[in-house]
mmCIF file of C-alpha atoms in Angstrom:
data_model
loop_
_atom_site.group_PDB
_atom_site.id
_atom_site.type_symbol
_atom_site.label_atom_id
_atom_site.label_comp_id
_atom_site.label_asym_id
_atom_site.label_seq_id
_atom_site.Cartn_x
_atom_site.Cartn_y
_atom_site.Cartn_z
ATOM 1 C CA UNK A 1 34.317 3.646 5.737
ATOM 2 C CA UNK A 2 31.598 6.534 6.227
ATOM 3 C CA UNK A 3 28.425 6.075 3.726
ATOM 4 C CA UNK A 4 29.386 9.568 2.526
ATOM 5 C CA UNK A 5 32.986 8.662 1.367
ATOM 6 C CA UNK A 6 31.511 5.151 -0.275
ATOM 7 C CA UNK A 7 29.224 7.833 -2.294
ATOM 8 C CA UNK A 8 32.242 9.722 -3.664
ATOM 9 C CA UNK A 9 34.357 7.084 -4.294
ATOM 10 C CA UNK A 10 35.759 7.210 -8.403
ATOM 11 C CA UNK A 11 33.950 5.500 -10.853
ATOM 12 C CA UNK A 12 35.086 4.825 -14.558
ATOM 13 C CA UNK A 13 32.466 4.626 -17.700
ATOM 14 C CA UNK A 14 30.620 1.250 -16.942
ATOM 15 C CA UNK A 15 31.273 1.371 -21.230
ATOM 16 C CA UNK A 16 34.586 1.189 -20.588
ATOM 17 C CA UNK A 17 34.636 -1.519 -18.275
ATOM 18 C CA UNK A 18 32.456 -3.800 -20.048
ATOM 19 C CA UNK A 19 34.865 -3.330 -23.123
ATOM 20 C CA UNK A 20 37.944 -4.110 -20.337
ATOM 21 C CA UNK A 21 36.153 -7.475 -19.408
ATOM 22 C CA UNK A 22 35.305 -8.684 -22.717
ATOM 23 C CA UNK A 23 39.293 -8.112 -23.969
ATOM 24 C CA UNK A 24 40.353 -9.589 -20.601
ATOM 25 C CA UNK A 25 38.989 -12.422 -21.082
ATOM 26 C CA UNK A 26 39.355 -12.965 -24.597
ATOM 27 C CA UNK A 27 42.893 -11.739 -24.838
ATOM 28 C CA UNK A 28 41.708 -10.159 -27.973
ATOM 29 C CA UNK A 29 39.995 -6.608 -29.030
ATOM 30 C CA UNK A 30 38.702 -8.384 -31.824
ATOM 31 C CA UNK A 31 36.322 -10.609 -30.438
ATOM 32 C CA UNK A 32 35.702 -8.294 -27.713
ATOM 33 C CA UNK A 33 34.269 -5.965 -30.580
ATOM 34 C CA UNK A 34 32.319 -9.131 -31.921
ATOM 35 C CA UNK A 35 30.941 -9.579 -28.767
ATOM 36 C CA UNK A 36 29.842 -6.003 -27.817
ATOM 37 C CA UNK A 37 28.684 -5.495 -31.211
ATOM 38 C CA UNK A 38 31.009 -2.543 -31.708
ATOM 39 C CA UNK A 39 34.198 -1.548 -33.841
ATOM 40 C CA UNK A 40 37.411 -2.776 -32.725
ATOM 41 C CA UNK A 41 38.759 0.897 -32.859
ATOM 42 C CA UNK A 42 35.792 1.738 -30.666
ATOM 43 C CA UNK A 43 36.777 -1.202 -28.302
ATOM 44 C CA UNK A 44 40.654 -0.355 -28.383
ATOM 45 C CA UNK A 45 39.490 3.692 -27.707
ATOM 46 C CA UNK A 46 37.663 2.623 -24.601
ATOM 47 C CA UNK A 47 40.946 0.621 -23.277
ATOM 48 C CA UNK A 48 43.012 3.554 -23.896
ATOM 49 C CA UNK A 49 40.497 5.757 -22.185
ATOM 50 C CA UNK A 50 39.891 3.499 -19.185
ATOM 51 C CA UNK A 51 43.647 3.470 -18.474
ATOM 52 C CA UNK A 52 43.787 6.886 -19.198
ATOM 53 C CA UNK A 53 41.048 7.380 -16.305
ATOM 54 C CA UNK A 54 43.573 5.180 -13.988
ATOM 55 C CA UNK A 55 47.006 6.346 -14.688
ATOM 56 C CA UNK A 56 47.326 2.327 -14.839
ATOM 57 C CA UNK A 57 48.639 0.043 -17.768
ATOM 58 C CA UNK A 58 46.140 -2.841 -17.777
ATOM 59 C CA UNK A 59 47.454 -4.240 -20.842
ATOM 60 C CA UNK A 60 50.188 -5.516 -22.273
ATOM 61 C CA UNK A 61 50.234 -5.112 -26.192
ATOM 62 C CA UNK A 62 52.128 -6.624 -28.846
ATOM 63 C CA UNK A 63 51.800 -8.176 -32.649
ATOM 64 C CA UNK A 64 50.726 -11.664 -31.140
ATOM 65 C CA UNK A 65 47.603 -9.576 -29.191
ATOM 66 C CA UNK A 66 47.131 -8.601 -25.799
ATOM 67 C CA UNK A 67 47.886 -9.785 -22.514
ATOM 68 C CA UNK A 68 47.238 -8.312 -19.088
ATOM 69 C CA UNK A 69 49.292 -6.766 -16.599
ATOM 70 C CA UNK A 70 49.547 -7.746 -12.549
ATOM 71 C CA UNK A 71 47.764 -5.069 -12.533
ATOM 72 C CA UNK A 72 44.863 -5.882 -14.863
ATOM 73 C CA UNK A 73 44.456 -9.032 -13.668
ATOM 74 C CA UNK A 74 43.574 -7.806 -10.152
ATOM 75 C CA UNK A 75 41.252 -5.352 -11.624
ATOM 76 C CA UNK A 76 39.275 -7.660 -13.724
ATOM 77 C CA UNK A 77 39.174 -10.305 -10.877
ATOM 78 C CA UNK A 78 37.459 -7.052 -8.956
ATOM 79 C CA UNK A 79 35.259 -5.417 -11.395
ATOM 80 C CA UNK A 80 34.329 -9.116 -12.772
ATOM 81 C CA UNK A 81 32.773 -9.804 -9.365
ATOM 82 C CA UNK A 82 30.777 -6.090 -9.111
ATOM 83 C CA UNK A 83 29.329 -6.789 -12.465
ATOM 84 C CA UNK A 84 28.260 -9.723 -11.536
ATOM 85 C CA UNK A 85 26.525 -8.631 -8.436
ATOM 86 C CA UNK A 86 24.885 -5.572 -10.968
ATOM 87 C CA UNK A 87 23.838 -8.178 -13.325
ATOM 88 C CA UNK A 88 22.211 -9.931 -10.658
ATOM 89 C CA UNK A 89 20.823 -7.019 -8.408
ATOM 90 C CA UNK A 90 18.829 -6.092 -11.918
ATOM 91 C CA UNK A 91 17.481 -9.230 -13.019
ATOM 92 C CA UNK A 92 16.126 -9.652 -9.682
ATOM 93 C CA UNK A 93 14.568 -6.135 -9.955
ATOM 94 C CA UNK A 94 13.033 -7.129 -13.568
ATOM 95 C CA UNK A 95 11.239 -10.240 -12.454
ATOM 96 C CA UNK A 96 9.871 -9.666 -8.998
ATOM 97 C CA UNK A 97 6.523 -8.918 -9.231
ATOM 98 C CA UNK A 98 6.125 -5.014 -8.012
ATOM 99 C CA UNK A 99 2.819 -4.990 -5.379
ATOM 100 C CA UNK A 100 0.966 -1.775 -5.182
ATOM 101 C CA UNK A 101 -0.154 -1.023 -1.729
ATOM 102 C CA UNK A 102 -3.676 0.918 -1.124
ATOM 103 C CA UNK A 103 -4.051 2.083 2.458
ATOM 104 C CA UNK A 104 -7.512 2.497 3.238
ATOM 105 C CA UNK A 105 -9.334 4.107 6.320
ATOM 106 C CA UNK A 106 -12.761 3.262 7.511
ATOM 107 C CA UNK A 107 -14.815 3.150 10.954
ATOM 108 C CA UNK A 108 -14.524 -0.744 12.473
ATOM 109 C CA UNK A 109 -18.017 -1.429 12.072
ATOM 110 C CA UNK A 110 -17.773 -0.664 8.262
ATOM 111 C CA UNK A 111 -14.811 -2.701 8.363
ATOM 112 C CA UNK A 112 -16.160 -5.760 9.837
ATOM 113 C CA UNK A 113 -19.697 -5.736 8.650
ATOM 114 C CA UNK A 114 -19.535 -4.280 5.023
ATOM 115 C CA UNK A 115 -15.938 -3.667 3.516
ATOM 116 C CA UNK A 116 -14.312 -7.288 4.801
ATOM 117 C CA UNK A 117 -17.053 -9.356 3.390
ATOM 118 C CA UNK A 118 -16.072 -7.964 -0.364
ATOM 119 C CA UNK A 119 -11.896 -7.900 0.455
ATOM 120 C CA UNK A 120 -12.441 -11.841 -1.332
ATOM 121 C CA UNK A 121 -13.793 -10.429 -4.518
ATOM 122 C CA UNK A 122 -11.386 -6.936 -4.534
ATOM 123 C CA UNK A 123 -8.170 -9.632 -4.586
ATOM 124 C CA UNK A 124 -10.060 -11.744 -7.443
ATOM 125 C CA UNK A 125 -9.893 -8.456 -9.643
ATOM 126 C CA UNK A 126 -6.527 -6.904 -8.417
ATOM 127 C CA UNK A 127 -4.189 -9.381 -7.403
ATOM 128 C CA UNK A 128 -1.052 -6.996 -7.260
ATOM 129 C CA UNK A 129 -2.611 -4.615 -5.214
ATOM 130 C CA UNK A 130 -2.092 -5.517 -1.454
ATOM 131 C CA UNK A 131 -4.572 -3.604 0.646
ATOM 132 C CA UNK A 132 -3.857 -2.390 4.038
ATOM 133 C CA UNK A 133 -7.192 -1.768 6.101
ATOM 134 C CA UNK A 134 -6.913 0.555 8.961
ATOM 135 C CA UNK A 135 -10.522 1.121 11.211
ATOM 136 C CA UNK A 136 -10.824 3.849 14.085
ATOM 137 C CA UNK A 137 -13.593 6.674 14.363
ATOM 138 C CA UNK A 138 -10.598 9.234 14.010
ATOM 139 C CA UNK A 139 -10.869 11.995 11.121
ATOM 140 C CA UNK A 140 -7.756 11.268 9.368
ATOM 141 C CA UNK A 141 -5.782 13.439 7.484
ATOM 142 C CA UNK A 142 -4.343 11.876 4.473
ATOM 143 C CA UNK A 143 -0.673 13.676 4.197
ATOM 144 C CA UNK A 144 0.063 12.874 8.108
ATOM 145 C CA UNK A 145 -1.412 9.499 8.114
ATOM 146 C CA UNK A 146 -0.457 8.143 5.399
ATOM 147 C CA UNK A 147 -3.478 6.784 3.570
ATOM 148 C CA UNK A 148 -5.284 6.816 -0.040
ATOM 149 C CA UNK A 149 -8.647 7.002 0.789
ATOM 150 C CA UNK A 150 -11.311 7.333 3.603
ATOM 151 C CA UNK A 151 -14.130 5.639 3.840
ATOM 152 C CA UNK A 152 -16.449 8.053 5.462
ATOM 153 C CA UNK A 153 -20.149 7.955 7.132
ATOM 154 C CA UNK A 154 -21.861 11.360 6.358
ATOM 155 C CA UNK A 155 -22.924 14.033 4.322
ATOM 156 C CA UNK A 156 -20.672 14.545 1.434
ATOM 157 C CA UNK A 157 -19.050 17.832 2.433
ATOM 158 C CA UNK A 158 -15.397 17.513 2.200
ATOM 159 C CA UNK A 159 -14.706 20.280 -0.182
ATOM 160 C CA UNK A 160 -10.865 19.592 -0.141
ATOM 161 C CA UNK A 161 -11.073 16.315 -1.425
ATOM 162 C CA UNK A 162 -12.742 14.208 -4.031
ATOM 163 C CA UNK A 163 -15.519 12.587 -2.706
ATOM 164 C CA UNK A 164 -17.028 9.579 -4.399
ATOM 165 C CA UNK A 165 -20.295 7.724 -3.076
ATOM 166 C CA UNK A 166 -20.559 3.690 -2.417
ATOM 167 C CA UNK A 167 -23.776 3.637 -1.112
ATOM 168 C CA UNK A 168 -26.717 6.069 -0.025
ATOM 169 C CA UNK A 169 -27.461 5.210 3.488
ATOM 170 C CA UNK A 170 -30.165 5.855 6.021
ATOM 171 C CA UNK A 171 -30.355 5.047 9.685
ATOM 172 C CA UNK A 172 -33.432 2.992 10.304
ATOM 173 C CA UNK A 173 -35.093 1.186 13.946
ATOM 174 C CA UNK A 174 -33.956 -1.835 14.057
ATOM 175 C CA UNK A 175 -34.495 -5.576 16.615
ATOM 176 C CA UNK A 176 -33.990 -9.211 16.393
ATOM 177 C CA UNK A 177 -37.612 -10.898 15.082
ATOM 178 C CA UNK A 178 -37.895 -12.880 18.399
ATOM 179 C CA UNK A 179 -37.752 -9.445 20.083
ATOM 180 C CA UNK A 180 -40.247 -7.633 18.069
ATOM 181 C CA UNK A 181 -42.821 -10.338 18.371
ATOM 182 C CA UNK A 182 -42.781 -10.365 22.725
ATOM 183 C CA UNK A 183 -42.301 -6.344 21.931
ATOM 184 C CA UNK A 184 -44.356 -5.211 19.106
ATOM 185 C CA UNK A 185 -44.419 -1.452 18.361
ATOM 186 C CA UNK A 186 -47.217 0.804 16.187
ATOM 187 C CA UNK A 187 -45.519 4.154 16.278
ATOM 188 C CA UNK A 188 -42.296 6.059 16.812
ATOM 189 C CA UNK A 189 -44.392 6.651 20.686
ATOM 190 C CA UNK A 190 -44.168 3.122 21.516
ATOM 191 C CA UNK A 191 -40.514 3.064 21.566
ATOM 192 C CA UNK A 192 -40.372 5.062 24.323
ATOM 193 C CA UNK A 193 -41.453 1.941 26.250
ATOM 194 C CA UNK A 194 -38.798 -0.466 25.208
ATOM 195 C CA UNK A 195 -35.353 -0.976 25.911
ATOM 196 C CA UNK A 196 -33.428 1.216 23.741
ATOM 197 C CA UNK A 197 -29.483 0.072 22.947
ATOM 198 C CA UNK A 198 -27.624 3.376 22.059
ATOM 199 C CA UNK A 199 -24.559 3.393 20.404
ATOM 200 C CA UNK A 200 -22.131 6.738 20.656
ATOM 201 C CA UNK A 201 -20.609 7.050 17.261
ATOM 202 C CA UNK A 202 -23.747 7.176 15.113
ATOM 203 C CA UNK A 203 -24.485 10.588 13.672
ATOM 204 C CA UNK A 204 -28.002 10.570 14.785
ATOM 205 C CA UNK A 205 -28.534 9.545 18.231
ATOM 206 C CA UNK A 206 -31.979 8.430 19.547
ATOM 207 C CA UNK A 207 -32.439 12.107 20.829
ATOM 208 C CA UNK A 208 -32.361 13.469 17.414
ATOM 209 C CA UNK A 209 -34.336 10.893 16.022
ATOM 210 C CA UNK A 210 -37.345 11.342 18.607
ATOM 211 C CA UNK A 211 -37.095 15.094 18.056
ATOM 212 C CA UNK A 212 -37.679 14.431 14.161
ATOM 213 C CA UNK A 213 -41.167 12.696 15.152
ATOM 214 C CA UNK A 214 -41.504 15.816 17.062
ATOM 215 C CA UNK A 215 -42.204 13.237 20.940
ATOM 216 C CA UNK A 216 -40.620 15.253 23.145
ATOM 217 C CA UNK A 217 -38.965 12.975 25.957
ATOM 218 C CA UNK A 218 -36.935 15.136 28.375
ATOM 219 C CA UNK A 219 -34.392 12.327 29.231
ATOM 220 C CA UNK A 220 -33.943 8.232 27.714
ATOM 221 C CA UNK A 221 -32.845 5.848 30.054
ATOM 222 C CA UNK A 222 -31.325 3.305 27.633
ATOM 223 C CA UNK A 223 -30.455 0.133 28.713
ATOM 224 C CA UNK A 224 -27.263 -0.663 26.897
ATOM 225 C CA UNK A 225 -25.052 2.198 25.266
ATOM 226 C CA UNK A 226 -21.997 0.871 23.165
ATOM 227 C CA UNK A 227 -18.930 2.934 21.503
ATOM 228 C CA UNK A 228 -18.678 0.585 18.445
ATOM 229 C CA UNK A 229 -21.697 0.535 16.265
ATOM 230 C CA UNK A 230 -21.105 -3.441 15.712
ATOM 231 C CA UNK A 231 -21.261 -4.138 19.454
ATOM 232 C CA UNK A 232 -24.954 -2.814 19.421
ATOM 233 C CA UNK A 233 -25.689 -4.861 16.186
ATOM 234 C CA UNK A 234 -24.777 -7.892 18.095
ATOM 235 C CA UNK A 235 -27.003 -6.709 21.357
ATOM 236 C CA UNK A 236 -29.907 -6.234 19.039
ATOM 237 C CA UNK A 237 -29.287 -9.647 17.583
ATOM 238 C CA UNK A 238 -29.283 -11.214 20.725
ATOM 239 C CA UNK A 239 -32.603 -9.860 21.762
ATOM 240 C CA UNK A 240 -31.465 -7.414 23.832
ATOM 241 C CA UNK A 241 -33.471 -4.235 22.495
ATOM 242 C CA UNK A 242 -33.739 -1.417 19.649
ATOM 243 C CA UNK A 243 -31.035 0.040 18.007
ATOM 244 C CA UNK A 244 -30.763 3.212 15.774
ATOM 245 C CA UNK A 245 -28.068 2.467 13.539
ATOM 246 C CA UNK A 246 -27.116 2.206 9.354
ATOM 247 C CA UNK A 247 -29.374 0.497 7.531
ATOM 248 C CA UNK A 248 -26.266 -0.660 5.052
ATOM 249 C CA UNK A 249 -24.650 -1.983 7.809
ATOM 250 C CA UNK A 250 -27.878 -4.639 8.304
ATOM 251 C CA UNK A 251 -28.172 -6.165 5.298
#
């Protein structure tokens, strides 16, 4: 049968079918109206009306009580079984335990170095809430891909959304100790010596950053470049050169 015809199909007052199932199996309006807590006019009124509704005698009455009809007793076999499965289909709905979910969007190497290391204390103070971490250096849009927040490296001017600050960063010269002692530098101008590790997606590449110490250089030949920020952490820990990269992301 099409879903659209399952939609349509009749449906009598669940009222009326919970009074049906308690005389049913009682074989008495009586303690049916004991049970359901309600007159026994109310519960002989919703009989009348549910076979009524079905143009169906369900019930056969007489001064000894009521008993049903081979008709009834098909029905209640029927509608005993559906409110059974209702009964069950909503105390399984009451006691699971409903999970939030918080999609969240950041660049990997905020990911990896900074947000993962504090996922252990997030799920300490909001068990329920099951986070779903996605990492790229794409500017998401919230409605199309489908997340709650983005975590994003910048100046804070995103008019069309509400910006909150973690952390006040600053991108700061950075090398393993081993490398700094063989390669020790006195000045932004002694840089220009070493083997500089560039990575792609900062903000501020080492361009910018000689320009600010006003050493003009007309072209770097760097020695490693990298498209994710964490690579070049790694290459600087291993000794490999200087970086220019997020101080937060260091420590």
């Amino acid at each position: 049968m099409p879903a659209q015809d399952r939609q349509t199909l009749p449906i009598p007052s669940l009222r009326n079918i919970q009074s049906f199932i308690a005389v049913a199996n009682s074989l008495s309006i009586h303690l049916a109206a004991e049970q359901l807590n309600v007159t026994p006019s109310a519960v002989s009124h919703q009989i009348a009306s549910l076979e009524s509704w079905m143009g169906k005698k369900l019930f056969i009455r007489s001064g000894k009580g009521v008993t049903l009809t081979p008709t009834g007793e098909k029905y209640l076999r029927e509608v005993s079984a559906a409110m059974s499965a209702i009964g069950r289909a909503t105390e399984q709905v009451i006691k699971e335990k409903e999970n939030a979910v918080l999609r969240v969007h950041s660049s990997p190497t905020f990911g990896l170095s900074w947000l993962l290391r504090r996922l252990g204390k997030f799920r300490a103070e909001y068990p329920d809430i099951i986070l779903n971490l996605t990492c790229s250096y794409e500017n998401l849009q919230f409605a199309r891909d489908n997340i709650d927040i983005d975590i994003r490296h910048g100046i804070p001017d995103w008019d069309a959304y509400r910006v909150m600050t973690i952390k006040n960063d600053a991108l700061v010269v950075l090398a393993s100790p081993d490398y700094l002692r063989e390669h020790p530098v006195q000045s932004p101008q002694d840089l220009l010596q070493q083997a500089l590790i560039s990575s792609t997606s900062t903000l501020v590449n080492w361009e910018k950053w000689f320009a600010w110490h006003n050493i003009d250089r007309p072209w770097l030949n760097f020695s490693l470049s990298f498209d994710r920020s964490y690579m070049s952490f790694e290459a600087a820990r291993m000794g490999l050169g200087f970086i220019l990269e997020s101080k937060l992301m260091a420590k």
